[in-house]
Amino acid sequence: MSDKELMQKNIEEFARLQDYMIDTEKESAAYRKMKRRYIELKVILTSSGVNLTELDIIKE
């Protein structure tokens, strides 16, 4: 998998994960697990130079 494909995969996962988080109760165990992955993806994308201003709708 090329760097470009990997970046696209991470961006798509980040967007999809946020959709799931919006539809999940914040106090649930599922939300806490999703938030952990959300933070991981946010770090990966930020360190890769992706500007999350438009992509990050959760903003946590």
Coordinates of N, CA, C and O in Angstrom, one line a residue:
M1 N 0.9 -1.2 0.0 CA 0.0 0.0 0.0 C 0.9 1.2 0.0 O 1.8 1.4 0.8
S2 N 0.6 2.1 -0.9 CA 1.4 3.4 -1.0 C 1.1 4.3 0.1 O 0.0 4.2 0.8
D3 N 1.9 5.3 0.3 CA 1.7 6.3 1.4 C 0.4 7.1 1.1 O -0.4 7.4 2.0
K4 N 0.1 7.3 -0.2 CA -1.1 8.1 -0.6 C -2.4 7.2 -0.3 O -3.3 7.7 0.3
E5 N -2.3 5.9 -0.5 CA -3.4 5.0 -0.2 C -3.6 4.9 1.3 O -4.8 4.9 1.7
L6 N -2.6 4.8 2.0 CA -2.6 4.7 3.5 C -3.2 6.0 4.0 O -4.1 6.0 4.9
M7 N -2.8 7.2 3.5 CA -3.4 8.5 4.0 C -4.9 8.5 3.7 O -5.7 8.9 4.5
Q8 N -5.3 8.1 2.5 CA -6.7 8.1 2.1 C -7.5 7.2 3.0 O -8.6 7.6 3.5
K9 N -6.9 6.0 3.3 CA -7.6 5.1 4.2 C -7.8 5.7 5.6 O -8.9 5.6 6.2
N10 N -6.8 6.4 6.1 CA -6.9 7.0 7.5 C -7.9 8.1 7.5 O -8.6 8.3 8.4
I11 N -7.9 8.9 6.4 CA -8.9 10.0 6.3 C -10.3 9.5 6.3 O -11.2 10.0 7.0
E12 N -10.5 8.5 5.5 CA -11.8 7.9 5.4 C -12.3 7.3 6.7 O -13.4 7.4 7.1
E13 N -11.4 6.6 7.4 CA -11.7 6.0 8.7 C -12.0 7.1 9.7 O -12.9 7.0 10.5
F14 N -11.3 8.2 9.7 CA -11.5 9.3 10.6 C -12.9 9.9 10.4 O -13.6 10.1 11.3
A15 N -13.3 10.1 9.1 CA -14.6 10.7 8.8 C -15.7 9.7 9.2 O -16.7 10.1 9.8
R16 N -15.5 8.4 8.9 CA -16.5 7.4 9.3 C -16.7 7.3 10.8 O -17.8 7.2 11.3
L17 N -15.6 7.3 11.5 CA -15.6 7.2 12.9 C -16.3 8.3 13.6 O -17.1 8.1 14.5
Q18 N -16.1 9.5 13.0 CA -16.9 10.7 13.6 C -18.4 10.5 13.4 O -19.1 10.9 14.3
D19 N -18.8 10.0 12.3 CA -20.2 9.8 12.0 C -20.8 8.8 13.1 O -21.9 9.0 13.6
Y20 N -20.0 7.7 13.4 CA -20.5 6.8 14.4 C -20.5 7.5 15.8 O -21.4 7.2 16.6
M21 N -19.5 8.3 16.1 CA -19.5 8.9 17.4 C -20.6 9.9 17.6 O -21.2 10.0 18.7
I22 N -21.0 10.6 16.5 CA -22.2 11.5 16.6 C -23.5 10.7 17.0 O -24.3 11.2 17.7
D23 N -23.6 9.5 16.5 CA -24.8 8.7 16.7 C -24.7 7.8 18.0 O -25.6 7.1 18.2
T24 N -23.7 8.0 18.8 CA -23.5 7.2 20.0 C -23.5 8.0 21.2 O -23.0 9.1 21.2
E25 N -24.1 7.5 22.3 CA -24.2 8.2 23.6 C -22.8 8.4 24.1 O -22.0 7.5 24.2
K26 N -22.4 9.6 24.5 CA -21.1 10.0 25.0 C -20.7 9.2 26.3 O -19.5 9.0 26.5
E27 N -21.6 8.8 27.0 CA -21.3 8.1 28.3 C -21.1 6.5 28.1 O -20.8 5.8 29.0
S28 N -21.3 6.1 26.9 CA -21.3 4.6 26.6 C -19.8 4.1 26.5 O -18.9 4.9 26.2
A29 N -19.6 2.8 26.7 CA -18.3 2.2 26.6 C -17.9 2.3 25.1 O -16.7 2.5 24.8
A30 N -18.9 2.1 24.2 CA -18.5 2.2 22.8 C -18.0 3.5 22.4 O -17.0 3.6 21.6
Y31 N -18.6 4.6 22.9 CA -18.1 5.9 22.6 C -16.7 6.1 23.1 O -15.8 6.7 22.4
R32 N -16.4 5.6 24.3 CA -15.0 5.8 24.9 C -14.0 5.0 24.0 O -12.9 5.5 23.8
K33 N -14.4 3.9 23.5 CA -13.5 3.1 22.6 C -13.3 3.9 21.3 O -12.2 4.0 20.7
M34 N -14.4 4.4 20.7 CA -14.3 5.2 19.5 C -13.4 6.4 19.7 O -12.6 6.8 18.8
K35 N -13.6 7.1 20.9 CA -12.8 8.3 21.1 C -11.3 8.0 21.2 O -10.5 8.8 20.7
R36 N -10.9 6.8 21.7 CA -9.5 6.4 21.8 C -9.0 6.3 20.3 O -7.9 6.8 20.0
R37 N -9.8 5.7 19.4 CA -9.3 5.6 18.0 C -9.3 6.9 17.3 O -8.4 7.2 16.5
Y38 N -10.3 7.8 17.7 CA -10.4 9.1 17.1 C -9.1 9.9 17.5 O -8.5 10.5 16.6
I39 N -8.6 9.8 18.7 CA -7.4 10.5 19.1 C -6.2 9.9 18.3 O -5.3 10.7 17.9
E40 N -6.1 8.6 18.2 CA -5.0 8.0 17.5 C -5.0 8.5 16.0 O -3.9 8.8 15.5
L41 N -6.1 8.4 15.4 CA -6.2 8.9 14.0 C -5.9 10.4 13.9 O -5.2 10.8 12.9
K42 N -6.3 11.2 14.8 CA -6.0 12.6 14.8 C -4.5 12.8 14.9 O -4.0 13.7 14.2
V43 N -3.8 12.1 15.8 CA -2.4 12.2 15.9 C -1.7 11.8 14.6 O -0.8 12.5 14.1
I44 N -2.1 10.6 14.1 CA -1.5 10.1 12.8 C -1.7 11.1 11.7 O -0.7 11.5 11.0
L45 N -2.9 11.7 11.5 CA -3.1 12.6 10.4 C -2.4 13.9 10.6 O -1.9 14.5 9.7
T46 N -2.4 14.4 11.8 CA -1.7 15.7 12.1 C -0.2 15.5 11.9 O 0.4 16.4 11.2
S47 N 0.3 14.5 12.3 CA 1.8 14.3 12.2 C 2.2 14.0 10.7 O 3.3 14.2 10.3
S48 N 1.2 13.6 9.9 CA 1.4 13.4 8.5 C 1.2 14.7 7.7 O 1.2 14.7 6.4
G49 N 0.8 15.8 8.4 CA 0.7 17.1 7.7 C -0.8 17.4 7.2 O -1.0 18.3 6.5
V50 N -1.7 16.6 7.6 CA -3.1 16.8 7.2 C -3.7 17.9 8.0 O -3.7 17.8 9.3
N51 N -4.3 18.9 7.4 CA -5.0 19.9 8.1 C -6.4 19.4 8.4 O -7.2 19.2 7.6
L52 N -6.7 19.2 9.7 CA -8.0 18.7 10.2 C -9.1 19.7 10.4 O -10.2 19.4 10.8
T53 N -8.8 21.0 10.1 CA -9.8 22.0 10.3 C -11.1 21.7 9.7 O -12.2 21.8 10.4
E54 N -11.2 21.3 8.5 CA -12.4 20.9 7.8 C -12.9 19.5 8.1 O -14.1 19.3 8.1
L55 N -12.0 18.6 8.4 CA -12.4 17.2 8.6 C -12.9 16.9 10.0 O -13.7 16.0 10.2
D56 N -12.4 17.6 11.0 CA -12.7 17.3 12.4 C -14.0 18.0 12.8 O -14.0 19.2 13.1
I57 N -15.1 17.2 12.8 CA -16.4 17.8 13.2 C -16.7 17.5 14.7 O -17.5 18.2 15.3
I58 N -16.0 16.6 15.3 CA -16.1 16.3 16.7 C -15.4 17.4 17.6 O -15.9 17.9 18.6
K59 N -14.2 17.7 17.2 CA -13.3 18.7 17.8 C -13.1 18.5 19.3 O -13.3 19.4 20.2
E60 N -12.8 17.3 19.7 CA -12.5 16.9 21.1 C -11.0 16.7 21.2 O -10.3 16.4 20.4

